[in-house]
PDB file of C-alpha atoms in Angstrom:
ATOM      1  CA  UNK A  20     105.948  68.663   8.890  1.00 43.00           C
ATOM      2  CA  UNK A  21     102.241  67.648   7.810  1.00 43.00           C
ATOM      3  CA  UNK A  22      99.577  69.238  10.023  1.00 57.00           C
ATOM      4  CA  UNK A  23      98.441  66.085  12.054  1.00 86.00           C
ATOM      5  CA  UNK A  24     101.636  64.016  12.151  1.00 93.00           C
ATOM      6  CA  UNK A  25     101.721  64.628  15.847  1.00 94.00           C
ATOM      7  CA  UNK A  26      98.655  63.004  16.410  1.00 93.00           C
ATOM      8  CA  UNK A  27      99.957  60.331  14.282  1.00 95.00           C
ATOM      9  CA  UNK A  28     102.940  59.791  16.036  1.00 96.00           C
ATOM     10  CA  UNK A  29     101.276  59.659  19.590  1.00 95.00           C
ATOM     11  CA  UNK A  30      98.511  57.252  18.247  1.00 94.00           C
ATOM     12  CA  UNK A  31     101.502  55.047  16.918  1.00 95.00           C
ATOM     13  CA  UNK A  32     103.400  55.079  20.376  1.00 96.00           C
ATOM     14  CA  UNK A  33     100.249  54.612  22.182  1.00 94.00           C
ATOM     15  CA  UNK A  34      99.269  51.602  20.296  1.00 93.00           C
ATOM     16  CA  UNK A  35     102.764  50.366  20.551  1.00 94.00           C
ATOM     17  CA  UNK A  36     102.461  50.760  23.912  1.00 94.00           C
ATOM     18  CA  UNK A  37      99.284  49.321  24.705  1.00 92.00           C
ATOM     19  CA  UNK A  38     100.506  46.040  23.261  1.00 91.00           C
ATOM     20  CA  UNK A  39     103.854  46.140  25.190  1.00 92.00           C
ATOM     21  CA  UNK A  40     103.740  43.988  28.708  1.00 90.00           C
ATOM     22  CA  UNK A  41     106.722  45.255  30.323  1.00 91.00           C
ATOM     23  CA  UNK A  42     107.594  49.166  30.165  1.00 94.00           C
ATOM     24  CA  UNK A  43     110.733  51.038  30.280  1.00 94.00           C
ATOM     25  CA  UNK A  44     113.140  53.641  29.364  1.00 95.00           C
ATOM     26  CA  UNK A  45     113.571  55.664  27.737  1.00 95.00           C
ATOM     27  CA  UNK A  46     109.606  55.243  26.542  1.00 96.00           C
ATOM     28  CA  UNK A  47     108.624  56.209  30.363  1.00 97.00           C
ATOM     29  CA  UNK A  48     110.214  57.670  33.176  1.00 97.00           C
ATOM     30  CA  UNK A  49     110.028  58.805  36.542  1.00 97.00           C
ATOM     31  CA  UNK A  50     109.148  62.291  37.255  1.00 96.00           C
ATOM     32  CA  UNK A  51     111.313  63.736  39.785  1.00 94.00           C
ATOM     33  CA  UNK A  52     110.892  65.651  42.962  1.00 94.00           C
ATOM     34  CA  UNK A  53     109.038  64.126  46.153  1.00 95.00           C
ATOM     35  CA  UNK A  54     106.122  66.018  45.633  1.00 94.00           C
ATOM     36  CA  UNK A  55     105.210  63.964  41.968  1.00 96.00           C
ATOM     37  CA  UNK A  56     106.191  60.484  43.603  1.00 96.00           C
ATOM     38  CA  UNK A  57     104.686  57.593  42.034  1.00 96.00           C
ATOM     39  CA  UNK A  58     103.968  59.819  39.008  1.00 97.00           C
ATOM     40  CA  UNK A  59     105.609  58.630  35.498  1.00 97.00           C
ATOM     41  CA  UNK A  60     105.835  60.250  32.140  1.00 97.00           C
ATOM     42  CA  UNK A  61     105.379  58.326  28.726  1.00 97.00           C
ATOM     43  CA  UNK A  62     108.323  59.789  26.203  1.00 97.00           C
ATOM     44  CA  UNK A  63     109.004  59.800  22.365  1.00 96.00           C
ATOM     45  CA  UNK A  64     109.664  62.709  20.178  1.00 96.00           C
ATOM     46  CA  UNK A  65     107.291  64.265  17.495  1.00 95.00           C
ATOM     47  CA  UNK A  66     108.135  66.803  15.347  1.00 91.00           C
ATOM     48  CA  UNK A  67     111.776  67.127  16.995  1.00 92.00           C
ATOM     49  CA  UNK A  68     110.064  68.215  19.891  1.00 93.00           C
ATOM     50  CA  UNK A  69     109.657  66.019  23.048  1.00 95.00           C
ATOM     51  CA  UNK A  70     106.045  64.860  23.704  1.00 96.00           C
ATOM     52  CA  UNK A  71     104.878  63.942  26.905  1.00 97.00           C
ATOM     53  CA  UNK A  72     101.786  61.964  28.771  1.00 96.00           C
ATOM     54  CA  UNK A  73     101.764  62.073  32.530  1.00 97.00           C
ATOM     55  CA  UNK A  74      99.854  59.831  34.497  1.00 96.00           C
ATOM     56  CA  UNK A  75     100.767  56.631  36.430  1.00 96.00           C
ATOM     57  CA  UNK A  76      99.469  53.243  36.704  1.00 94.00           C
ATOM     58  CA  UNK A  77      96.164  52.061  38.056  1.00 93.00           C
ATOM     59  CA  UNK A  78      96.155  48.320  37.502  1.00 90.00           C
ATOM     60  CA  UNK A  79      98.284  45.628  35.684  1.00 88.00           C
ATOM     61  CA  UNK A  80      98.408  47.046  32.052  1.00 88.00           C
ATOM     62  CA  UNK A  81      96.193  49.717  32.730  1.00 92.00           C
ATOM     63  CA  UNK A  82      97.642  53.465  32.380  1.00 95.00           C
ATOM     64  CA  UNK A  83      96.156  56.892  33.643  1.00 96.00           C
ATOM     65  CA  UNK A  84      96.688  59.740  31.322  1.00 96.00           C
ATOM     66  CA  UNK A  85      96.276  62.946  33.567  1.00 96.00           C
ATOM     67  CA  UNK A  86      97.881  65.754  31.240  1.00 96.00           C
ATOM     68  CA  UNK A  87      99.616  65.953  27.785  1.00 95.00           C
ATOM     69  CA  UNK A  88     101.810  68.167  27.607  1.00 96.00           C
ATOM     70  CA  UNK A  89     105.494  68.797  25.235  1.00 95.00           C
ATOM     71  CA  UNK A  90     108.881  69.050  26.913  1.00 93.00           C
ATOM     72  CA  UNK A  91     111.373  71.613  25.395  1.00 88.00           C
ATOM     73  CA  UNK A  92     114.518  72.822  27.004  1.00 86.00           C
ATOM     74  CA  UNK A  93     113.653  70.953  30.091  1.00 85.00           C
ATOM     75  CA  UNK A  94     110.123  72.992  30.234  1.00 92.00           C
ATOM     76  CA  UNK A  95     107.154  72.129  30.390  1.00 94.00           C
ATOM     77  CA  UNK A  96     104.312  73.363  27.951  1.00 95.00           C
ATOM     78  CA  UNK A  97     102.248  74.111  30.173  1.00 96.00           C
ATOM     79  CA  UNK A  98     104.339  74.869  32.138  1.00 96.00           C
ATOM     80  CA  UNK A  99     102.175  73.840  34.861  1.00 96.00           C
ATOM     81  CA  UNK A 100     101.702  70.446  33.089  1.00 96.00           C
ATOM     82  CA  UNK A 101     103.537  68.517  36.225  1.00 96.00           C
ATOM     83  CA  UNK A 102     101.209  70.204  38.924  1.00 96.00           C
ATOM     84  CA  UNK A 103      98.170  69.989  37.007  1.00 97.00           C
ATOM     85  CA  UNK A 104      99.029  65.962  36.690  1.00 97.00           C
ATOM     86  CA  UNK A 105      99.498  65.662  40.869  1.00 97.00           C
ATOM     87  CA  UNK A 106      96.190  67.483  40.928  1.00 97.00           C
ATOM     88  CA  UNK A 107      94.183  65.467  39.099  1.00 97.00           C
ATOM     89  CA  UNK A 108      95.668  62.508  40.612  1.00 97.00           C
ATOM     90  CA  UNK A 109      94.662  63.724  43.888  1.00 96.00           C
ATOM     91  CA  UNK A 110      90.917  64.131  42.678  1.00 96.00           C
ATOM     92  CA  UNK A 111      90.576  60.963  41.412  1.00 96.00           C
ATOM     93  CA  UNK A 112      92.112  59.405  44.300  1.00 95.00           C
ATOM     94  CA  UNK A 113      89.481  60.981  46.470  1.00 96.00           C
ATOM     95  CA  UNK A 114      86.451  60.934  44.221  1.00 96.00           C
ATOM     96  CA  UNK A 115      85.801  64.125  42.942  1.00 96.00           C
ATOM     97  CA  UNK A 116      87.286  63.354  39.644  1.00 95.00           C
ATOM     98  CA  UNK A 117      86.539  60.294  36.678  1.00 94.00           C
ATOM     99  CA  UNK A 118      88.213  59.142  34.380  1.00 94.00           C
ATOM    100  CA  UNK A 119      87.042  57.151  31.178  1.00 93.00           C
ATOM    101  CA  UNK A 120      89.020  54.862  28.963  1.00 92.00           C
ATOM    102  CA  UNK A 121      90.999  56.395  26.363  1.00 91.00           C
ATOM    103  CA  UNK A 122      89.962  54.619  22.680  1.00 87.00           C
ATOM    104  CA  UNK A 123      93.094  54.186  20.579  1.00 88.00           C
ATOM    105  CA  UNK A 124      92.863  54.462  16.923  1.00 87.00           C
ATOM    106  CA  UNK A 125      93.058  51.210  15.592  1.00 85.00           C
ATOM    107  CA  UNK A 126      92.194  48.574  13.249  1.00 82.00           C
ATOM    108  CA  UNK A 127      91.110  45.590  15.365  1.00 73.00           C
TER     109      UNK A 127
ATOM    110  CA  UNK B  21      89.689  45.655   5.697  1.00 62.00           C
ATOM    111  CA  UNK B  22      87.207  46.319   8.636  1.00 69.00           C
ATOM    112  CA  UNK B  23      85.796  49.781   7.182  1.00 69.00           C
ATOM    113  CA  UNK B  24      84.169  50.162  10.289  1.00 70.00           C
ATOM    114  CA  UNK B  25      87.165  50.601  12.355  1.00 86.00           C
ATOM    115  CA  UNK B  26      88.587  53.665  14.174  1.00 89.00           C
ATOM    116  CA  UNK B  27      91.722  53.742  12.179  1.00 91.00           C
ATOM    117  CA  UNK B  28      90.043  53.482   8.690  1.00 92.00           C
ATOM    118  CA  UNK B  29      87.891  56.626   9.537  1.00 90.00           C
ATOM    119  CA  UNK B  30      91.115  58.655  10.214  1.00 91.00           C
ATOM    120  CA  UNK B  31      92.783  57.652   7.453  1.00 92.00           C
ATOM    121  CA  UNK B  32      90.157  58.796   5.316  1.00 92.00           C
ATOM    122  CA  UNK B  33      91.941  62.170   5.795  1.00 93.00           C
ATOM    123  CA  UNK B  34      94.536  62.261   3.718  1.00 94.00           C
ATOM    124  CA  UNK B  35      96.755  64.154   5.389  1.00 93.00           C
ATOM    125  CA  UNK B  36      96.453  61.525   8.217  1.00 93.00           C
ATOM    126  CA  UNK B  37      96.977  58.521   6.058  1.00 95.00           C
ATOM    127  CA  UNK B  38     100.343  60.198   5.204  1.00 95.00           C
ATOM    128  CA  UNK B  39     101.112  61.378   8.713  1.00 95.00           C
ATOM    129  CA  UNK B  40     100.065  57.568   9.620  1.00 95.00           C
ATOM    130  CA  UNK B  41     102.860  55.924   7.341  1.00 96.00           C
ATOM    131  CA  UNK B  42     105.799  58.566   8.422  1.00 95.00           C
ATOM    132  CA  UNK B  43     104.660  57.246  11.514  1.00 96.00           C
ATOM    133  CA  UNK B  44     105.386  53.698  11.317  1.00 95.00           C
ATOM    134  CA  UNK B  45     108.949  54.914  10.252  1.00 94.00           C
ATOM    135  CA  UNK B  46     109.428  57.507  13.120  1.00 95.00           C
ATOM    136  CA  UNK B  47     107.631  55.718  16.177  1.00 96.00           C
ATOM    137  CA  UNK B  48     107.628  52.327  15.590  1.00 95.00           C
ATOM    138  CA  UNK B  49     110.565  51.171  13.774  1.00 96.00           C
ATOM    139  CA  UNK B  50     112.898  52.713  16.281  1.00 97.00           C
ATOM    140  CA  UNK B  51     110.688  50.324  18.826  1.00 96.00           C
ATOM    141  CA  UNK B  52     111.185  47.565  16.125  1.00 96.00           C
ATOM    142  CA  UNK B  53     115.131  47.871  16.444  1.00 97.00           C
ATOM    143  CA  UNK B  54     115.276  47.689  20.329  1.00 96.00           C
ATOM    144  CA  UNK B  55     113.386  45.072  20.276  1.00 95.00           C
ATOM    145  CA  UNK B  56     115.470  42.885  17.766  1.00 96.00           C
ATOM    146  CA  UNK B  57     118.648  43.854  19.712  1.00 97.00           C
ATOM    147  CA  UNK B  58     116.663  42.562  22.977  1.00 95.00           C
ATOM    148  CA  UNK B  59     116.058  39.481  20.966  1.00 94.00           C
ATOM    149  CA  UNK B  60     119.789  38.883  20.401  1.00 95.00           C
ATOM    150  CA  UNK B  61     120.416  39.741  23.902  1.00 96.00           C
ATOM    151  CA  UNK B  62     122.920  42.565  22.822  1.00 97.00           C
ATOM    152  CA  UNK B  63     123.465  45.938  24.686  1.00 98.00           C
ATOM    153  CA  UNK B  64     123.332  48.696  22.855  1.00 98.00           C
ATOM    154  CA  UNK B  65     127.643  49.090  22.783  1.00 98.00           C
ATOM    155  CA  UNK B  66     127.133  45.532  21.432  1.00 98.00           C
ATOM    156  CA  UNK B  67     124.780  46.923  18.424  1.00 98.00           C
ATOM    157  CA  UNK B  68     127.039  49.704  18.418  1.00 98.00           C
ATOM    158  CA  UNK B  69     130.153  47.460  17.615  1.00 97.00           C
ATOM    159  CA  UNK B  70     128.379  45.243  15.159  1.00 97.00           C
ATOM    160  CA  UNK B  71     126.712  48.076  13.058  1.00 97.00           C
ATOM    161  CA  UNK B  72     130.135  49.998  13.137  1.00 97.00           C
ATOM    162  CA  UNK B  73     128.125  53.264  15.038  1.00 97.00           C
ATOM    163  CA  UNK B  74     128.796  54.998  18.373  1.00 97.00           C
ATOM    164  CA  UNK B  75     127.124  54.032  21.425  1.00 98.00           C
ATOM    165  CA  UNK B  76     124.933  57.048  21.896  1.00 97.00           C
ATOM    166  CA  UNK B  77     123.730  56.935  18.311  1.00 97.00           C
ATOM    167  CA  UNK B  78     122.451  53.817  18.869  1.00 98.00           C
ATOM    168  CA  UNK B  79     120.531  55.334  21.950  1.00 97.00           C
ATOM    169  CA  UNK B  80     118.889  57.845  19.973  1.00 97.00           C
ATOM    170  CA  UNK B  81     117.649  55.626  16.717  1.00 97.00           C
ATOM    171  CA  UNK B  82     116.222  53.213  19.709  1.00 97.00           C
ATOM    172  CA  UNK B  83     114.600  56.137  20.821  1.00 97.00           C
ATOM    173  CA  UNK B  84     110.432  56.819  19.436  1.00 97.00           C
ATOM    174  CA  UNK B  85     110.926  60.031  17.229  1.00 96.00           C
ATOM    175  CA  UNK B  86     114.062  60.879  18.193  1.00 95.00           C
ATOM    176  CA  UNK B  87     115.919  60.892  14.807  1.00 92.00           C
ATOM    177  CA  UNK B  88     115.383  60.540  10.845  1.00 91.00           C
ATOM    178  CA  UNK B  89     116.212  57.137   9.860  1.00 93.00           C
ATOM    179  CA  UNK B  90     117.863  56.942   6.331  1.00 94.00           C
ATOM    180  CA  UNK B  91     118.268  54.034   4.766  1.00 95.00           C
ATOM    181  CA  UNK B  92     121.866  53.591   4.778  1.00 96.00           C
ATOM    182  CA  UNK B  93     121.895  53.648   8.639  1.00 96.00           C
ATOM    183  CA  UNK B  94     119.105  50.754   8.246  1.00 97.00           C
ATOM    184  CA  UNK B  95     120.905  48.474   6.207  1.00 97.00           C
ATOM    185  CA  UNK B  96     123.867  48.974   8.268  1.00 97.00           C
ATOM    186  CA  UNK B  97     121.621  47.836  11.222  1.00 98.00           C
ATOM    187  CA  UNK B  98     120.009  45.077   9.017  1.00 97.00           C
ATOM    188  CA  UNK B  99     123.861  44.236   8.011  1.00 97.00           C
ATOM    189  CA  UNK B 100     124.520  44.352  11.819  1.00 97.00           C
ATOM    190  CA  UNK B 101     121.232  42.026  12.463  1.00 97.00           C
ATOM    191  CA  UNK B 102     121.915  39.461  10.365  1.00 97.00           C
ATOM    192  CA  UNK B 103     118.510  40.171   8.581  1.00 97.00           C
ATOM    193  CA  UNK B 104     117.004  41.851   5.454  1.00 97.00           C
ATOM    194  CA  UNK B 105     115.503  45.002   4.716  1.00 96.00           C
ATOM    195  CA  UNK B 106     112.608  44.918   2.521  1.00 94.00           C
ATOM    196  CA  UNK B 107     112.082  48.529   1.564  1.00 93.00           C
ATOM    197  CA  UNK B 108     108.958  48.456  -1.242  1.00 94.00           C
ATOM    198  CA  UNK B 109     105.454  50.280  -1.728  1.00 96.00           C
ATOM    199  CA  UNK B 110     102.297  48.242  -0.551  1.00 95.00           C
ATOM    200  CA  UNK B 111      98.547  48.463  -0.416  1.00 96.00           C
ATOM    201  CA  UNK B 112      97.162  50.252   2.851  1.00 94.00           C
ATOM    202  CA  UNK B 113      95.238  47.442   3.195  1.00 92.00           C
ATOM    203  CA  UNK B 114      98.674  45.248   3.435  1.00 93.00           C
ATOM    204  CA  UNK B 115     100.215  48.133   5.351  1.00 94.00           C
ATOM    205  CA  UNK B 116      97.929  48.404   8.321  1.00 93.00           C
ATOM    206  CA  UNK B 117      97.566  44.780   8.487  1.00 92.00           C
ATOM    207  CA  UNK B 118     101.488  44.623   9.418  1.00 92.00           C
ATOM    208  CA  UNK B 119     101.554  47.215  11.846  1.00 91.00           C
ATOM    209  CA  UNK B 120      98.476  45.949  13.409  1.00 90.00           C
ATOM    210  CA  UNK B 121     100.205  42.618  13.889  1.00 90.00           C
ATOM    211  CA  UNK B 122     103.470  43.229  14.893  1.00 91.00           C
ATOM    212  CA  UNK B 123     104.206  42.270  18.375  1.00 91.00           C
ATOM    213  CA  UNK B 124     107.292  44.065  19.798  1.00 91.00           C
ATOM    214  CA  UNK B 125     107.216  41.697  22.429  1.00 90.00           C
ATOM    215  CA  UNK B 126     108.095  39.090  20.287  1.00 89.00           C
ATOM    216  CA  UNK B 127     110.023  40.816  17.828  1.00 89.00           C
ATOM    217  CA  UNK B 128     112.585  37.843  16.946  1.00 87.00           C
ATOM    218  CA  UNK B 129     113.712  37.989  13.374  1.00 93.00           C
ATOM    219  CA  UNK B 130     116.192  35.192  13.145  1.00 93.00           C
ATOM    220  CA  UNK B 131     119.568  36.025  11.826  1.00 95.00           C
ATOM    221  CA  UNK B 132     120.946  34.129   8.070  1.00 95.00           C
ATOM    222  CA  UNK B 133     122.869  32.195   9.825  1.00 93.00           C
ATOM    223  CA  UNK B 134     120.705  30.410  11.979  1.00 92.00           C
ATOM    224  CA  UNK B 135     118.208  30.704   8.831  1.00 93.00           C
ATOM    225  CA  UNK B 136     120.744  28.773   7.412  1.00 93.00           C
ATOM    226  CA  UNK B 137     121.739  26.198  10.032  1.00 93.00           C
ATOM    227  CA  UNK B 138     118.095  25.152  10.471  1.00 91.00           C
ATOM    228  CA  UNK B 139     117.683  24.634   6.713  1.00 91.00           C
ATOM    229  CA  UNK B 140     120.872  22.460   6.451  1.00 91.00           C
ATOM    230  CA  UNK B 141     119.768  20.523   9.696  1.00 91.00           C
ATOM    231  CA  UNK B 142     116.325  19.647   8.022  1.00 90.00           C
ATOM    232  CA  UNK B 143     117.748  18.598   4.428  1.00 90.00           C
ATOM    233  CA  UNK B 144     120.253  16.163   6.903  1.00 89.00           C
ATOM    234  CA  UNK B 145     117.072  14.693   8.468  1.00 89.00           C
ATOM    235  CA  UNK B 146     115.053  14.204   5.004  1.00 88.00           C
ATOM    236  CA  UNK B 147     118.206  12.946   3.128  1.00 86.00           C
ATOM    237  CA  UNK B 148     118.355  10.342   5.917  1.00 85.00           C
ATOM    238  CA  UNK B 149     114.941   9.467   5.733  1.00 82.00           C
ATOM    239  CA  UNK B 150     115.653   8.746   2.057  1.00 77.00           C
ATOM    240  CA  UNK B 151     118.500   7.114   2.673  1.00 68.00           C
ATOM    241  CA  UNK B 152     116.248   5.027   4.523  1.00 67.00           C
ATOM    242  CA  UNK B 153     113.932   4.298   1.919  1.00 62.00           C
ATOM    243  CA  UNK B 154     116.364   3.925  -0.966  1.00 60.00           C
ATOM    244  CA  UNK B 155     117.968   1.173   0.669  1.00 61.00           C
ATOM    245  CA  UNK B 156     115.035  -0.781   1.112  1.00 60.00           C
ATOM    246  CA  UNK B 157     114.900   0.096  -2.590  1.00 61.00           C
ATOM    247  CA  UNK B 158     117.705  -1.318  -5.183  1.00 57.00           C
ATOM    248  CA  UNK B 159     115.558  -0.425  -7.972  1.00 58.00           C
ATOM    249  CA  UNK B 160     116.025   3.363  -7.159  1.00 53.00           C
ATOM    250  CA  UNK B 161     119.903   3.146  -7.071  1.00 55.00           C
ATOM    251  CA  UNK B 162     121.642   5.528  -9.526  1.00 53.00           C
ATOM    252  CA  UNK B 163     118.424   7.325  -9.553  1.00 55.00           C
ATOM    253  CA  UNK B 164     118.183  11.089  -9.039  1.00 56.00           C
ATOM    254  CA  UNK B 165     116.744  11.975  -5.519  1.00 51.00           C
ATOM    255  CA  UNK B 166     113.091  12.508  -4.906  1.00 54.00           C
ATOM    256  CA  UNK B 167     112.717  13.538  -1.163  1.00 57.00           C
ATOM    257  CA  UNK B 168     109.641  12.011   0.692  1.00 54.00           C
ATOM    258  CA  UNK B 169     108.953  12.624   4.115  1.00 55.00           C
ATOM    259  CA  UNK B 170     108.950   9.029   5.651  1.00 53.00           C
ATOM    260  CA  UNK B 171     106.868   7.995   8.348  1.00 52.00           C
ATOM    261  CA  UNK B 172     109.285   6.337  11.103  1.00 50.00           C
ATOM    262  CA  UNK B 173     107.409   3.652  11.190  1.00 48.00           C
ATOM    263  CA  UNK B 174     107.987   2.109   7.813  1.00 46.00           C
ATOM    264  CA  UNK B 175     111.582   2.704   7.928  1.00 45.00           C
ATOM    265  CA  UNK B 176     112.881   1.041  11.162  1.00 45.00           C
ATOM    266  CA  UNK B 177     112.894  -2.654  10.472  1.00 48.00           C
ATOM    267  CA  UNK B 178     114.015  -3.822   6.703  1.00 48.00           C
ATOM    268  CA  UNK B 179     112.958  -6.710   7.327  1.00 46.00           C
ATOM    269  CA  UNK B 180     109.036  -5.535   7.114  1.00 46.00           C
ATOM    270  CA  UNK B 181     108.684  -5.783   3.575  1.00 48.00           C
ATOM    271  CA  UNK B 182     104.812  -6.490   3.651  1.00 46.00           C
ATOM    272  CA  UNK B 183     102.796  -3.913   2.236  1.00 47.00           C
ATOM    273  CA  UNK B 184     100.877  -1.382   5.042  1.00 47.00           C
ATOM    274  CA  UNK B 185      98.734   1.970   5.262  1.00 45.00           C
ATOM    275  CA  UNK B 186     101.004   4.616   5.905  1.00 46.00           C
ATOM    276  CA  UNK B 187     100.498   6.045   9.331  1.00 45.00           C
ATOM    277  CA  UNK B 188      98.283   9.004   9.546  1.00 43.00           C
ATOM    278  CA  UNK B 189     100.565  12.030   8.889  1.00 43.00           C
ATOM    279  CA  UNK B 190     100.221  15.639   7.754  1.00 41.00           C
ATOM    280  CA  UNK B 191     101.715  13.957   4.246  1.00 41.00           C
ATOM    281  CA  UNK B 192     100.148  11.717   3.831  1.00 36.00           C
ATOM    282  CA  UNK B 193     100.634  11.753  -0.097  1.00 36.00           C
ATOM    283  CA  UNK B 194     104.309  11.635   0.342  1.00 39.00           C
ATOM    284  CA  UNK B 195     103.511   9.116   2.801  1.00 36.00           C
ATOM    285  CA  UNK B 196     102.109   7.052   0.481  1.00 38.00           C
ATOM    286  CA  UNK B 197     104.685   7.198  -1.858  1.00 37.00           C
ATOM    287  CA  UNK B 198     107.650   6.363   0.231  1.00 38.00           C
ATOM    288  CA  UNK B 199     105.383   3.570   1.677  1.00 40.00           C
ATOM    289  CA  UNK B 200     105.060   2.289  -1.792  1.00 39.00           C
ATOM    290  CA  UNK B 201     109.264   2.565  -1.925  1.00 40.00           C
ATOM    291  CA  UNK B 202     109.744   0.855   1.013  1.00 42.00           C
ATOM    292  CA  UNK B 203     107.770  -2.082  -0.119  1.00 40.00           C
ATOM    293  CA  UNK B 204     109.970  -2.389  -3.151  1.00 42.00           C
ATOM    294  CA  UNK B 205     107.477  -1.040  -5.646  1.00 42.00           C
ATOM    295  CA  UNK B 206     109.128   1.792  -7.948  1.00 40.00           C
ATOM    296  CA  UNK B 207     107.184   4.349  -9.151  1.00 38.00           C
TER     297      UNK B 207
END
């Protein structure tokens, strides 16, 4: 596969997503596990291999990405990818984190 | 094309541009074909039974990435659909232009035959309408038929022979003309 088709493919979903008012499966999902509650994880497959954004939702049609990470064999690369997502959630929830808004690659 | 715009600065990278079309096919026209099927109110056993394909197949071509679309498998989903498949080479210009557009939201691409029943439904209506006007006509019997579009108001009384304006319509040329045939005037 062409170097950059990953990128590619994730600025295609994106953009379809952005545009999309209602989201579901199998494009996002849960994650499980009490801990990650309220967490979600944006899905499609580059490559063959499963890509991954976690984050959650801030506002009406507005999306936090916390980590990006691919999902092979039911792991995580990084591996850590689901703790490091609750982490930065927790520092933006109390302040000691930012966030800034994510420019998709697009025409308009 | 907006030369200025995030996308056209990628795709100045060649490798990009052709990473950017494989994309459209990967990503989005899996998202396409939910979205039609959503638009016929199907499930996906539904799709399954009218494209002649397995449930869980359907599930993965609906899925962003998931599988290599060839084109038989699209034409049996276009078959399935009702609709066309318009495989050809275009432009980038014409290229980004659709994908910008296209609103899987309201994804609806109607089926042949409803295509078909609206078509017949309208050439009803207009061959009325001429109807109308040919009657009010004798000069244009055994004639072949020219369809107008009539304004309603010149065709509901006979009787009203008198010359008028046509009313105000988005054709209003035609108008004119089947105002003139009403009146008994053959062009």
């Amino acid at each position: 596969m062409p170097q950059g088709q990953r990128r590619a493919d994730m600025d295609t979903f994106l953009k379809a997503m952005a545009k999309k008012a209602v989201w579901e499966y199998p494009d996002i999902d849960s994650l499980k596990g009490k801990k990650f509650k309220g967490l979600t994880e944006l899905r499609w497959k580059s490559d063959g291999i499963p890509h991954r954004i976690l984050g959650y939702r801030i506002a009406d049609r507005q999306y936090l990405c916390l980590i990006g990470c691919t999902h092979n064999a039911k792991k995580y690369t990084p591996p850590d990818a689901m703790n490091s997502a609750k982490t930065r959630r927790d520092q933006i929830q109390s302040g000691e984190a930012s966030y800034r808004e994510y420019q998709l690659v697009t025409h308009r | 094309m907006n030369i200025n715009s995030s996308l056209i600065a990628e795709l100045k990278d060649k490798q990009y541009r052709d990473a950017y079309v494989a994309s459209q096919i990967r990503i989005s026209l899996p998202l396409q074909i939910r979205a039609l099927r959503k638009s016929r109110d199907w499930t996906q056993p539904e799709l399954a039974e009218h494209a002649g394909m397995a449930q869980p197949r359907i599930s993965e071509i609906e899925k962003p990435g998931e599988r290599r679309l060839n084109i038989e498998t699209l034409l049996r989903l276009a078959s399935a659909f009702d609709v066309a498949l318009q495989v050809n080479f275009v432009p980038f210009s014409e290229f980004i232009d659709f994908n910008e557009d296209l609103d899987l939201d309201n994804f609806a691409i109607e089926s042949f035959a409803r295509e078909l029943i609206r078509a017949e439904a309208k050439e009803e209506l207009l061959a009325a309408n001429v109807g109308h006007a040919d009657s009010a006509n004798p000069a244009s019997k055994g004639k072949a038929n020219q369809l107008f579009v009539v304004p309603k108001v010149l065709t509901t009384d006979e009787n009203e022979r008198k010359p008028s304006l046509p009313e105000p319509n988005p054709f209003s040329i035609r108008g004119e003309l089947a105002n003139a045939a009403s009146c008994g005037n053959p062009r």
